[in-house]
Amino acid sequence: MNDNIKERLIYGTYKLPQEYEEFSDILYFCVEQGMKWIDSAPIYNQGLSESWIGRWQESNQRLSISTKAGKFYDDARDLIVSNNYEDILRSVEISLQRLRQPRLELLFIHDYEYGRNNQEISDLINGLLSSNLIKKIGLSNFPLEITE
């Protein structure tokens, strides 16, 4: 695989090895291969994925990070599914703590629009971007009319 392709790949952390040390070795390998990004979500392994990324990044700072919004666990470990601004902002703040980062490079919002219209989704995106906690936002699985 050529280097140009490798640096456009993103390593996803949905499935984690049993031990942090093995995870760390995987990330070192990804960096050695020229990869630049790592992807996670608050629900991956109930937050452990983000925590391990944060631990690794704290001593390495070599990968840009993307995570997701729309599904997360609250303090009582109940699953929240929402594209409400306050819920997503709370999820982002928890992710940033786990990731040990001041700001997200990329946040993907999933299609949990629950009847939201184009203007509401646009307001959500603009509000999140103006929070200065997120550099870029991606839309995942949204209907075409909302994406437009």
mmCIF file of N, CA and C in Angstrom:
data_model
loop_
_atom_site.group_PDB
_atom_site.id
_atom_site.type_symbol
_atom_site.label_atom_id
_atom_site.label_comp_id
_atom_site.label_asym_id
_atom_site.label_seq_id
_atom_site.Cartn_x
_atom_site.Cartn_y
_atom_site.Cartn_z
ATOM 1 N N MET A 1 0.854 -1.174 0.000
ATOM 2 C CA MET A 1 0.000 0.000 0.000
ATOM 3 C C MET A 1 0.900 1.237 0.000
ATOM 4 N N ASN A 2 0.584 2.206 -0.859
ATOM 5 C CA ASN A 2 1.473 3.363 -0.914
ATOM 6 C C ASN A 2 1.244 4.311 0.268
ATOM 7 N N ASP A 3 2.250 5.153 0.532
ATOM 8 C CA ASP A 3 2.225 6.027 1.709
ATOM 9 C C ASP A 3 1.071 7.016 1.678
ATOM 10 N N ASN A 4 0.709 7.497 0.507
ATOM 11 C CA ASN A 4 -0.387 8.445 0.398
ATOM 12 C C ASN A 4 -1.696 7.832 0.895
ATOM 13 N N ILE A 5 -1.919 6.579 0.596
ATOM 14 C CA ILE A 5 -3.131 5.897 1.060
ATOM 15 C C ILE A 5 -3.058 5.671 2.567
ATOM 16 N N LYS A 6 -1.928 5.231 3.074
ATOM 17 C CA LYS A 6 -1.794 4.943 4.505
ATOM 18 C C LYS A 6 -2.110 6.158 5.366
ATOM 19 N N GLU A 7 -1.651 7.321 4.951
ATOM 20 C CA GLU A 7 -1.892 8.480 5.794
ATOM 21 C C GLU A 7 -3.332 8.979 5.701
ATOM 22 N N ARG A 8 -4.123 8.407 4.806
ATOM 23 C CA ARG A 8 -5.541 8.734 4.737
ATOM 24 C C ARG A 8 -6.404 7.681 5.427
ATOM 25 N N LEU A 9 -5.791 6.631 5.948
ATOM 26 C CA LEU A 9 -6.521 5.599 6.680
ATOM 27 C C LEU A 9 -6.759 6.048 8.124
ATOM 28 N N ILE A 10 -7.854 5.562 8.689
ATOM 29 C CA ILE A 10 -8.170 5.835 10.093
ATOM 30 C C ILE A 10 -8.300 4.493 10.800
ATOM 31 N N TYR A 11 -7.569 4.341 11.906
ATOM 32 C CA TYR A 11 -7.674 3.107 12.681
ATOM 33 C C TYR A 11 -8.861 3.222 13.628
ATOM 34 N N GLY A 12 -9.803 2.293 13.529
ATOM 35 C CA GLY A 12 -10.991 2.274 14.375
ATOM 36 C C GLY A 12 -10.793 1.399 15.600
ATOM 37 N N THR A 13 -11.339 1.830 16.717
ATOM 38 C CA THR A 13 -11.108 1.134 17.993
ATOM 39 C C THR A 13 -12.367 0.486 18.565
ATOM 40 N N TYR A 14 -13.255 0.053 17.689
ATOM 41 C CA TYR A 14 -14.469 -0.603 18.167
ATOM 42 C C TYR A 14 -14.140 -1.853 18.982
ATOM 43 N N LYS A 15 -13.220 -2.655 18.484
ATOM 44 C CA LYS A 15 -12.798 -3.864 19.201
ATOM 45 C C LYS A 15 -11.405 -3.628 19.779
ATOM 46 N N LEU A 16 -11.279 -3.819 21.061
ATOM 47 C CA LEU A 16 -9.996 -3.620 21.735
ATOM 48 C C LEU A 16 -9.391 -4.951 22.140
ATOM 49 N N PRO A 17 -8.065 -5.009 22.194
ATOM 50 C CA PRO A 17 -7.432 -6.204 22.764
ATOM 51 C C PRO A 17 -7.701 -6.251 24.275
ATOM 52 N N GLN A 18 -7.285 -7.306 24.911
ATOM 53 C CA GLN A 18 -7.539 -7.480 26.339
ATOM 54 C C GLN A 18 -6.709 -6.548 27.223
ATOM 55 N N GLU A 19 -5.543 -6.166 26.760
ATOM 56 C CA GLU A 19 -4.612 -5.387 27.591
ATOM 57 C C GLU A 19 -4.224 -4.080 26.910
ATOM 58 N N TYR A 20 -4.015 -3.050 27.713
ATOM 59 C CA TYR A 20 -3.601 -1.754 27.189
ATOM 60 C C TYR A 20 -2.278 -1.848 26.438
ATOM 61 N N GLU A 21 -1.343 -2.645 26.924
ATOM 62 C CA GLU A 21 -0.023 -2.748 26.297
ATOM 63 C C GLU A 21 -0.136 -3.214 24.848
ATOM 64 N N GLU A 22 -1.023 -4.155 24.586
ATOM 65 C CA GLU A 22 -1.231 -4.621 23.212
ATOM 66 C C GLU A 22 -1.845 -3.505 22.363
ATOM 67 N N PHE A 23 -2.771 -2.761 22.940
ATOM 68 C CA PHE A 23 -3.377 -1.619 22.259
ATOM 69 C C PHE A 23 -2.301 -0.590 21.903
ATOM 70 N N SER A 24 -1.434 -0.311 22.848
ATOM 71 C CA SER A 24 -0.336 0.627 22.624
ATOM 72 C C SER A 24 0.558 0.163 21.481
ATOM 73 N N ASP A 25 0.874 -1.114 21.465
ATOM 74 C CA ASP A 25 1.692 -1.673 20.377
ATOM 75 C C ASP A 25 1.000 -1.495 19.016
ATOM 76 N N ILE A 26 -0.297 -1.685 18.986
ATOM 77 C CA ILE A 26 -1.058 -1.511 17.747
ATOM 78 C C ILE A 26 -0.950 -0.065 17.267
ATOM 79 N N LEU A 27 -1.081 0.883 18.184
ATOM 80 C CA LEU A 27 -1.008 2.295 17.786
ATOM 81 C C LEU A 27 0.386 2.673 17.314
ATOM 82 N N TYR A 28 1.410 2.163 17.972
ATOM 83 C CA TYR A 28 2.775 2.407 17.498
ATOM 84 C C TYR A 28 2.951 1.854 16.078
ATOM 85 N N PHE A 29 2.420 0.663 15.836
ATOM 86 C CA PHE A 29 2.495 0.064 14.502
ATOM 87 C C PHE A 29 1.781 0.950 13.479
ATOM 88 N N CYS A 30 0.585 1.441 13.831
ATOM 89 C CA CYS A 30 -0.160 2.317 12.921
ATOM 90 C C CYS A 30 0.666 3.550 12.564
ATOM 91 N N VAL A 31 1.291 4.158 13.553
ATOM 92 C CA VAL A 31 2.108 5.344 13.311
ATOM 93 C C VAL A 31 3.307 4.991 12.437
ATOM 94 N N GLU A 32 3.953 3.875 12.732
ATOM 95 C CA GLU A 32 5.101 3.441 11.932
ATOM 96 C C GLU A 32 4.711 3.207 10.473
ATOM 97 N N GLN A 33 3.481 2.795 10.248
ATOM 98 C CA GLN A 33 2.993 2.549 8.884
ATOM 99 C C GLN A 33 2.549 3.830 8.184
ATOM 100 N N GLY A 34 2.549 4.942 8.887
ATOM 101 C CA GLY A 34 2.189 6.218 8.274
ATOM 102 C C GLY A 34 0.768 6.674 8.522
ATOM 103 N N MET A 35 0.014 5.954 9.336
ATOM 104 C CA MET A 35 -1.354 6.375 9.632
ATOM 105 C C MET A 35 -1.333 7.621 10.510
ATOM 106 N N LYS A 36 -2.349 8.472 10.321
ATOM 107 C CA LYS A 36 -2.411 9.756 11.025
ATOM 108 C C LYS A 36 -3.614 9.904 11.947
ATOM 109 N N TRP A 37 -4.616 9.031 11.795
ATOM 110 C CA TRP A 37 -5.880 9.190 12.512
ATOM 111 C C TRP A 37 -6.260 7.943 13.301
ATOM 112 N N ILE A 38 -7.019 8.188 14.379
ATOM 113 C CA ILE A 38 -7.622 7.112 15.158
ATOM 114 C C ILE A 38 -9.076 7.502 15.418
ATOM 115 N N ASP A 39 -9.964 6.514 15.393
ATOM 116 C CA ASP A 39 -11.392 6.768 15.554
ATOM 117 C C ASP A 39 -11.937 5.995 16.742
ATOM 118 N N SER A 40 -12.864 6.619 17.447
ATOM 119 C CA SER A 40 -13.490 5.987 18.594
ATOM 120 C C SER A 40 -14.942 6.438 18.689
ATOM 121 N N ALA A 41 -15.573 6.098 19.796
ATOM 122 C CA ALA A 41 -16.930 6.550 20.124
ATOM 123 C C ALA A 41 -17.127 6.366 21.620
ATOM 124 N N PRO A 42 -17.959 7.197 22.234
ATOM 125 C CA PRO A 42 -18.191 7.069 23.674
ATOM 126 C C PRO A 42 -18.747 5.706 24.083
ATOM 127 N N ILE A 43 -19.424 5.022 23.158
ATOM 128 C CA ILE A 43 -20.006 3.728 23.531
ATOM 129 C C ILE A 43 -19.067 2.550 23.276
ATOM 130 N N TYR A 44 -17.957 2.770 22.591
ATOM 131 C CA TYR A 44 -17.033 1.667 22.354
ATOM 132 C C TYR A 44 -16.455 1.215 23.692
ATOM 133 N N ASN A 45 -16.780 -0.005 24.046
ATOM 134 C CA ASN A 45 -16.290 -0.598 25.292
ATOM 135 C C ASN A 45 -16.626 0.276 26.495
ATOM 136 N N GLN A 46 -17.793 0.911 26.445
ATOM 137 C CA GLN A 46 -18.303 1.801 27.493
ATOM 138 C C GLN A 46 -17.269 2.844 27.919
ATOM 139 N N GLY A 47 -16.615 3.436 26.934
ATOM 140 C CA GLY A 47 -15.679 4.528 27.188
ATOM 141 C C GLY A 47 -14.233 4.119 27.303
ATOM 142 N N LEU A 48 -13.960 2.828 27.425
ATOM 143 C CA LEU A 48 -12.582 2.379 27.592
ATOM 144 C C LEU A 48 -11.724 2.721 26.375
ATOM 145 N N SER A 49 -12.296 2.626 25.192
ATOM 146 C CA SER A 49 -11.567 2.962 23.974
ATOM 147 C C SER A 49 -11.043 4.396 24.041
ATOM 148 N N GLU A 50 -11.908 5.335 24.380
ATOM 149 C CA GLU A 50 -11.476 6.730 24.485
ATOM 150 C C GLU A 50 -10.440 6.907 25.596
ATOM 151 N N SER A 51 -10.628 6.230 26.707
ATOM 152 C CA SER A 51 -9.667 6.343 27.813
ATOM 153 C C SER A 51 -8.284 5.832 27.422
ATOM 154 N N TRP A 52 -8.249 4.710 26.717
ATOM 155 C CA TRP A 52 -6.956 4.168 26.283
ATOM 156 C C TRP A 52 -6.294 5.087 25.259
ATOM 157 N N ILE A 53 -7.088 5.655 24.362
ATOM 158 C CA ILE A 53 -6.530 6.610 23.402
ATOM 159 C C ILE A 53 -5.938 7.801 24.147
ATOM 160 N N GLY A 54 -6.665 8.326 25.111
ATOM 161 C CA GLY A 54 -6.174 9.449 25.899
ATOM 162 C C GLY A 54 -4.878 9.127 26.617
ATOM 163 N N ARG A 55 -4.824 7.962 27.196
ATOM 164 C CA ARG A 55 -3.597 7.524 27.892
ATOM 165 C C ARG A 55 -2.425 7.461 26.915
ATOM 166 N N TRP A 56 -2.650 6.878 25.750
ATOM 167 C CA TRP A 56 -1.584 6.742 24.755
ATOM 168 C C TRP A 56 -1.171 8.101 24.214
ATOM 169 N N GLN A 57 -2.154 8.936 23.878
ATOM 170 C CA GLN A 57 -1.864 10.255 23.307
ATOM 171 C C GLN A 57 -1.105 11.152 24.293
ATOM 172 N N GLU A 58 -1.381 10.988 25.564
ATOM 173 C CA GLU A 58 -0.739 11.841 26.571
ATOM 174 C C GLU A 58 0.783 11.758 26.495
ATOM 175 N N SER A 59 1.290 10.587 26.175
ATOM 176 C CA SER A 59 2.744 10.451 26.092
ATOM 177 C C SER A 59 3.257 10.419 24.655
ATOM 178 N N ASN A 60 2.354 10.432 23.672
ATOM 179 C CA ASN A 60 2.788 10.313 22.280
ATOM 180 C C ASN A 60 2.337 11.455 21.380
ATOM 181 N N GLN A 61 1.076 11.900 21.488
ATOM 182 C CA GLN A 61 0.510 12.977 20.663
ATOM 183 C C GLN A 61 0.829 12.820 19.176
ATOM 184 N N ARG A 62 0.614 11.646 18.634
ATOM 185 C CA ARG A 62 0.966 11.400 17.239
ATOM 186 C C ARG A 62 -0.226 11.220 16.313
ATOM 187 N N LEU A 63 -1.405 11.040 16.844
ATOM 188 C CA LEU A 63 -2.561 10.753 16.005
ATOM 189 C C LEU A 63 -3.657 11.805 16.187
ATOM 190 N N SER A 64 -4.292 12.175 15.098
ATOM 191 C CA SER A 64 -5.491 12.997 15.183
ATOM 192 C C SER A 64 -6.632 12.072 15.582
ATOM 193 N N ILE A 65 -7.604 12.621 16.289
ATOM 194 C CA ILE A 65 -8.659 11.790 16.863
ATOM 195 C C ILE A 65 -10.025 12.197 16.319
ATOM 196 N N SER A 66 -10.812 11.181 15.968
ATOM 197 C CA SER A 66 -12.229 11.415 15.687
ATOM 198 C C SER A 66 -13.033 10.566 16.669
ATOM 199 N N THR A 67 -14.180 11.075 17.055
ATOM 200 C CA THR A 67 -15.108 10.309 17.875
ATOM 201 C C THR A 67 -16.513 10.628 17.382
ATOM 202 N N LYS A 68 -17.499 10.142 18.073
ATOM 203 C CA LYS A 68 -18.866 10.234 17.581
ATOM 204 C C LYS A 68 -19.795 10.843 18.620
ATOM 205 N N ALA A 69 -20.991 11.197 18.160
ATOM 206 C CA ALA A 69 -22.027 11.720 19.043
ATOM 207 C C ALA A 69 -23.361 11.114 18.632
ATOM 208 N N GLY A 70 -24.292 11.174 19.528
ATOM 209 C CA GLY A 70 -25.623 10.639 19.261
ATOM 210 C C GLY A 70 -25.968 9.490 20.189
ATOM 211 N N LYS A 71 -24.952 8.738 20.632
ATOM 212 C CA LYS A 71 -25.137 7.652 21.606
ATOM 213 C C LYS A 71 -24.004 7.742 22.616
ATOM 214 N N PHE A 72 -24.366 7.754 23.893
ATOM 215 C CA PHE A 72 -23.349 7.740 24.945
ATOM 216 C C PHE A 72 -23.982 7.257 26.235
ATOM 217 N N TYR A 73 -23.137 6.917 27.196
ATOM 218 C CA TYR A 73 -23.609 6.493 28.512
ATOM 219 C C TYR A 73 -23.536 7.663 29.469
ATOM 220 N N ASP A 74 -24.600 7.855 30.271
ATOM 221 C CA ASP A 74 -24.565 8.915 31.270
ATOM 222 C C ASP A 74 -23.862 8.409 32.525
ATOM 223 N N ASP A 75 -23.841 9.225 33.562
ATOM 224 C CA ASP A 75 -23.141 8.865 34.801
ATOM 225 C C ASP A 75 -23.691 7.606 35.456
ATOM 226 N N ALA A 76 -24.968 7.324 35.244
ATOM 227 C CA ALA A 76 -25.592 6.117 35.809
ATOM 228 C C ALA A 76 -25.408 4.906 34.898
ATOM 229 N N ARG A 77 -24.636 5.069 33.821
ATOM 230 C CA ARG A 77 -24.354 4.019 32.838
ATOM 231 C C ARG A 77 -25.587 3.648 32.020
ATOM 232 N N ASP A 78 -26.550 4.567 31.930
ATOM 233 C CA ASP A 78 -27.708 4.375 31.069
ATOM 234 C C ASP A 78 -27.358 4.880 29.674
ATOM 235 N N LEU A 79 -27.800 4.172 28.640
ATOM 236 C CA LEU A 79 -27.525 4.566 27.270
ATOM 237 C C LEU A 79 -28.443 5.721 26.876
ATOM 238 N N ILE A 80 -27.849 6.805 26.414
ATOM 239 C CA ILE A 80 -28.577 7.973 25.927
ATOM 240 C C ILE A 80 -28.448 7.985 24.403
ATOM 241 N N VAL A 81 -29.573 8.110 23.709
ATOM 242 C CA VAL A 81 -29.585 8.240 22.255
ATOM 243 C C VAL A 81 -30.273 9.561 21.948
ATOM 244 N N SER A 82 -29.484 10.527 21.475
ATOM 245 C CA SER A 82 -30.038 11.864 21.299
ATOM 246 C C SER A 82 -29.152 12.702 20.390
ATOM 247 N N ASN A 83 -29.779 13.570 19.622
ATOM 248 C CA ASN A 83 -29.067 14.603 18.883
ATOM 249 C C ASN A 83 -29.461 15.977 19.409
ATOM 250 N N ASN A 84 -29.823 16.033 20.671
ATOM 251 C CA ASN A 84 -30.102 17.279 21.352
ATOM 252 C C ASN A 84 -28.774 17.979 21.634
ATOM 253 N N TYR A 85 -28.709 19.282 21.421
ATOM 254 C CA TYR A 85 -27.462 20.040 21.591
ATOM 255 C C TYR A 85 -26.829 19.814 22.967
ATOM 256 N N GLU A 86 -27.618 19.936 24.017
ATOM 257 C CA GLU A 86 -27.075 19.796 25.378
ATOM 258 C C GLU A 86 -26.529 18.393 25.621
ATOM 259 N N ASP A 87 -27.231 17.375 25.122
ATOM 260 C CA ASP A 87 -26.770 15.993 25.292
ATOM 261 C C ASP A 87 -25.463 15.754 24.539
ATOM 262 N N ILE A 88 -25.383 16.253 23.311
ATOM 263 C CA ILE A 88 -24.161 16.062 22.531
ATOM 264 C C ILE A 88 -23.003 16.821 23.164
ATOM 265 N N LEU A 89 -23.252 18.046 23.603
ATOM 266 C CA LEU A 89 -22.189 18.823 24.242
ATOM 267 C C LEU A 89 -21.695 18.112 25.493
ATOM 268 N N ARG A 90 -22.615 17.562 26.269
ATOM 269 C CA ARG A 90 -22.216 16.797 27.462
ATOM 270 C C ARG A 90 -21.391 15.579 27.075
ATOM 271 N N SER A 91 -21.805 14.884 26.031
ATOM 272 C CA SER A 91 -21.069 13.723 25.542
ATOM 273 C C SER A 91 -19.667 14.128 25.083
ATOM 274 N N VAL A 92 -19.568 15.244 24.362
ATOM 275 C CA VAL A 92 -18.270 15.732 23.884
ATOM 276 C C VAL A 92 -17.364 16.064 25.064
ATOM 277 N N GLU A 93 -17.907 16.715 26.079
ATOM 278 C CA GLU A 93 -17.099 17.064 27.259
ATOM 279 C C GLU A 93 -16.568 15.812 27.956
ATOM 280 N N ILE A 94 -17.404 14.779 28.066
ATOM 281 C CA ILE A 94 -16.961 13.512 28.670
ATOM 282 C C ILE A 94 -15.890 12.871 27.793
ATOM 283 N N SER A 95 -16.106 12.872 26.473
ATOM 284 C CA SER A 95 -15.106 12.310 25.551
ATOM 285 C C SER A 95 -13.777 13.049 25.670
ATOM 286 N N LEU A 96 -13.823 14.365 25.733
ATOM 287 C CA LEU A 96 -12.586 15.144 25.851
ATOM 288 C C LEU A 96 -11.829 14.812 27.133
ATOM 289 N N GLN A 97 -12.560 14.599 28.220
ATOM 290 C CA GLN A 97 -11.900 14.194 29.477
ATOM 291 C C GLN A 97 -11.221 12.846 29.296
ATOM 292 N N ARG A 98 -11.923 11.892 28.731
ATOM 293 C CA ARG A 98 -11.337 10.565 28.521
ATOM 294 C C ARG A 98 -10.145 10.624 27.564
ATOM 295 N N LEU A 99 -10.298 11.391 26.501
ATOM 296 C CA LEU A 99 -9.255 11.489 25.481
ATOM 297 C C LEU A 99 -8.086 12.381 25.920
ATOM 298 N N ARG A 100 -8.279 13.100 27.022
ATOM 299 C CA ARG A 100 -7.252 14.009 27.558
ATOM 300 C C ARG A 100 -6.856 15.050 26.521
ATOM 301 N N GLN A 101 -7.879 15.583 25.880
ATOM 302 C CA GLN A 101 -7.686 16.560 24.813
ATOM 303 C C GLN A 101 -8.497 17.819 25.122
ATOM 304 N N PRO A 102 -8.018 18.991 24.711
ATOM 305 C CA PRO A 102 -8.794 20.214 24.903
ATOM 306 C C PRO A 102 -9.867 20.423 23.839
ATOM 307 N N ARG A 103 -9.690 19.734 22.677
ATOM 308 C CA ARG A 103 -10.569 19.953 21.539
ATOM 309 C C ARG A 103 -10.569 18.711 20.655
ATOM 310 N N LEU A 104 -11.707 18.432 20.023
ATOM 311 C CA LEU A 104 -11.800 17.312 19.082
ATOM 312 C C LEU A 104 -11.424 17.777 17.687
ATOM 313 N N GLU A 105 -10.660 16.944 17.010
ATOM 314 C CA GLU A 105 -10.350 17.219 15.608
ATOM 315 C C GLU A 105 -11.583 17.004 14.734
ATOM 316 N N LEU A 106 -12.307 15.903 15.013
ATOM 317 C CA LEU A 106 -13.450 15.541 14.179
ATOM 318 C C LEU A 106 -14.497 14.826 15.014
ATOM 319 N N LEU A 107 -15.733 15.295 14.912
ATOM 320 C CA LEU A 107 -16.864 14.669 15.589
ATOM 321 C C LEU A 107 -17.858 14.232 14.522
ATOM 322 N N PHE A 108 -18.190 12.946 14.523
ATOM 323 C CA PHE A 108 -19.236 12.440 13.634
ATOM 324 C C PHE A 108 -20.552 12.413 14.396
ATOM 325 N N ILE A 109 -21.588 12.999 13.785
ATOM 326 C CA ILE A 109 -22.932 12.928 14.347
ATOM 327 C C ILE A 109 -23.689 11.883 13.549
ATOM 328 N N HIS A 110 -24.252 10.915 14.256
ATOM 329 C CA HIS A 110 -25.005 9.854 13.587
ATOM 330 C C HIS A 110 -26.451 10.284 13.341
ATOM 331 N N ASP A 111 -27.183 9.454 12.675
ATOM 332 C CA ASP A 111 -28.504 9.794 12.133
ATOM 333 C C ASP A 111 -29.649 9.736 13.136
ATOM 334 N N TYR A 112 -29.413 10.028 14.355
ATOM 335 C CA TYR A 112 -30.486 9.957 15.344
ATOM 336 C C TYR A 112 -31.251 11.275 15.405
ATOM 337 N N GLU A 113 -31.739 11.725 14.243
ATOM 338 C CA GLU A 113 -32.353 13.051 14.178
ATOM 339 C C GLU A 113 -33.764 13.090 14.762
ATOM 340 N N TYR A 114 -34.419 11.952 14.915
ATOM 341 C CA TYR A 114 -35.741 11.872 15.533
ATOM 342 C C TYR A 114 -36.672 12.996 15.099
ATOM 343 N N GLY A 115 -36.871 13.110 13.794
ATOM 344 C CA GLY A 115 -37.818 14.082 13.297
ATOM 345 C C GLY A 115 -37.272 15.498 13.202
ATOM 346 N N ARG A 116 -35.999 15.677 13.450
ATOM 347 C CA ARG A 116 -35.433 17.028 13.320
ATOM 348 C C ARG A 116 -35.412 17.427 11.849
ATOM 349 N N ASN A 117 -35.631 18.696 11.628
ATOM 350 C CA ASN A 117 -35.612 19.179 10.247
ATOM 351 C C ASN A 117 -34.237 19.754 9.907
ATOM 352 N N ASN A 118 -34.108 20.183 8.657
ATOM 353 C CA ASN A 118 -32.821 20.701 8.178
ATOM 354 C C ASN A 118 -32.319 21.858 9.034
ATOM 355 N N GLN A 119 -33.205 22.783 9.385
ATOM 356 C CA GLN A 119 -32.787 23.950 10.159
ATOM 357 C C GLN A 119 -32.301 23.546 11.547
ATOM 358 N N GLU A 120 -32.986 22.600 12.174
ATOM 359 C CA GLU A 120 -32.571 22.148 13.508
ATOM 360 C C GLU A 120 -31.202 21.471 13.459
ATOM 361 N N ILE A 121 -30.960 20.657 12.430
ATOM 362 C CA ILE A 121 -29.654 20.011 12.282
ATOM 363 C C ILE A 121 -28.581 21.061 12.002
ATOM 364 N N SER A 122 -28.897 22.036 11.155
ATOM 365 C CA SER A 122 -27.958 23.119 10.862
ATOM 366 C C SER A 122 -27.634 23.914 12.125
ATOM 367 N N ASP A 123 -28.650 24.227 12.924
ATOM 368 C CA ASP A 123 -28.435 24.949 14.184
ATOM 369 C C ASP A 123 -27.576 24.137 15.146
ATOM 370 N N LEU A 124 -27.818 22.826 15.184
ATOM 371 C CA LEU A 124 -27.017 21.938 16.031
ATOM 372 C C LEU A 124 -25.547 21.994 15.625
ATOM 373 N N ILE A 125 -25.283 21.844 14.336
ATOM 374 C CA ILE A 125 -23.904 21.855 13.840
ATOM 375 C C ILE A 125 -23.241 23.203 14.124
ATOM 376 N N ASN A 126 -23.935 24.295 13.820
ATOM 377 C CA ASN A 126 -23.364 25.623 14.069
ATOM 378 C C ASN A 126 -23.103 25.858 15.549
ATOM 379 N N GLY A 127 -24.015 25.405 16.398
ATOM 380 C CA GLY A 127 -23.817 25.552 17.843
ATOM 381 C C GLY A 127 -22.612 24.771 18.327
ATOM 382 N N LEU A 128 -22.469 23.543 17.844
ATOM 383 C CA LEU A 128 -21.328 22.727 18.257
ATOM 384 C C LEU A 128 -20.012 23.324 17.774
ATOM 385 N N LEU A 129 -19.993 23.798 16.533
ATOM 386 C CA LEU A 129 -18.761 24.397 16.007
ATOM 387 C C LEU A 129 -18.415 25.689 16.748
ATOM 388 N N SER A 130 -19.414 26.450 17.150
ATOM 389 C CA SER A 130 -19.139 27.701 17.859
ATOM 390 C C SER A 130 -18.717 27.464 19.308
ATOM 391 N N SER A 131 -18.871 26.241 19.795
ATOM 392 C CA SER A 131 -18.426 25.925 21.161
ATOM 393 C C SER A 131 -16.905 25.920 21.258
ATOM 394 N N ASN A 132 -16.225 25.864 20.114
ATOM 395 C CA ASN A 132 -14.757 25.780 20.038
ATOM 396 C C ASN A 132 -14.197 24.507 20.655
ATOM 397 N N LEU A 133 -15.046 23.515 20.875
ATOM 398 C CA LEU A 133 -14.580 22.217 21.369
ATOM 399 C C LEU A 133 -14.361 21.235 20.228
ATOM 400 N N ILE A 134 -14.813 21.617 19.024
ATOM 401 C CA ILE A 134 -14.793 20.716 17.874
ATOM 402 C C ILE A 134 -14.274 21.483 16.657
ATOM 403 N N LYS A 135 -13.292 20.893 15.989
ATOM 404 C CA LYS A 135 -12.745 21.542 14.798
ATOM 405 C C LYS A 135 -13.602 21.259 13.563
ATOM 406 N N LYS A 136 -13.966 19.971 13.352
ATOM 407 C CA LYS A 136 -14.749 19.586 12.175
ATOM 408 C C LYS A 136 -15.861 18.636 12.595
ATOM 409 N N ILE A 137 -16.962 18.668 11.818
ATOM 410 C CA ILE A 137 -18.102 17.782 12.089
ATOM 411 C C ILE A 137 -18.411 16.993 10.823
ATOM 412 N N GLY A 138 -18.654 15.706 11.006
ATOM 413 C CA GLY A 138 -19.085 14.846 9.924
ATOM 414 C C GLY A 138 -20.490 14.350 10.197
ATOM 415 N N LEU A 139 -21.252 14.135 9.132
ATOM 416 C CA LEU A 139 -22.593 13.561 9.249
ATOM 417 C C LEU A 139 -22.529 12.124 8.766
ATOM 418 N N SER A 140 -23.084 11.235 9.555
ATOM 419 C CA SER A 140 -23.047 9.823 9.228
ATOM 420 C C SER A 140 -24.456 9.265 9.175
ATOM 421 N N ASN A 141 -24.811 8.692 8.048
ATOM 422 C CA ASN A 141 -26.100 8.007 7.871
ATOM 423 C C ASN A 141 -27.307 8.944 7.872
ATOM 424 N N PHE A 142 -27.098 10.228 7.667
ATOM 425 C CA PHE A 142 -28.238 11.126 7.601
ATOM 426 C C PHE A 142 -28.923 10.979 6.253
ATOM 427 N N PRO A 143 -30.242 11.195 6.216
ATOM 428 C CA PRO A 143 -30.935 11.195 4.928
ATOM 429 C C PRO A 143 -30.371 12.304 4.037
ATOM 430 N N LEU A 144 -30.397 12.088 2.735
ATOM 431 C CA LEU A 144 -29.815 13.040 1.789
ATOM 432 C C LEU A 144 -30.394 14.435 1.949
ATOM 433 N N GLU A 145 -31.708 14.542 2.187
ATOM 434 C CA GLU A 145 -32.323 15.872 2.278
ATOM 435 C C GLU A 145 -31.784 16.669 3.479
ATOM 436 N N ILE A 146 -31.404 15.999 4.542
ATOM 437 C CA ILE A 146 -30.801 16.707 5.678
ATOM 438 C C ILE A 146 -29.346 17.029 5.379
ATOM 439 N N THR A 147 -28.630 16.112 4.774
ATOM 440 C CA THR A 147 -27.233 16.358 4.427
ATOM 441 C C THR A 147 -27.100 17.553 3.502
ATOM 442 N N GLU A 148 -28.042 17.680 2.550
ATOM 443 C CA GLU A 148 -28.007 18.823 1.628
ATOM 444 C C GLU A 148 -28.214 20.110 2.375
#
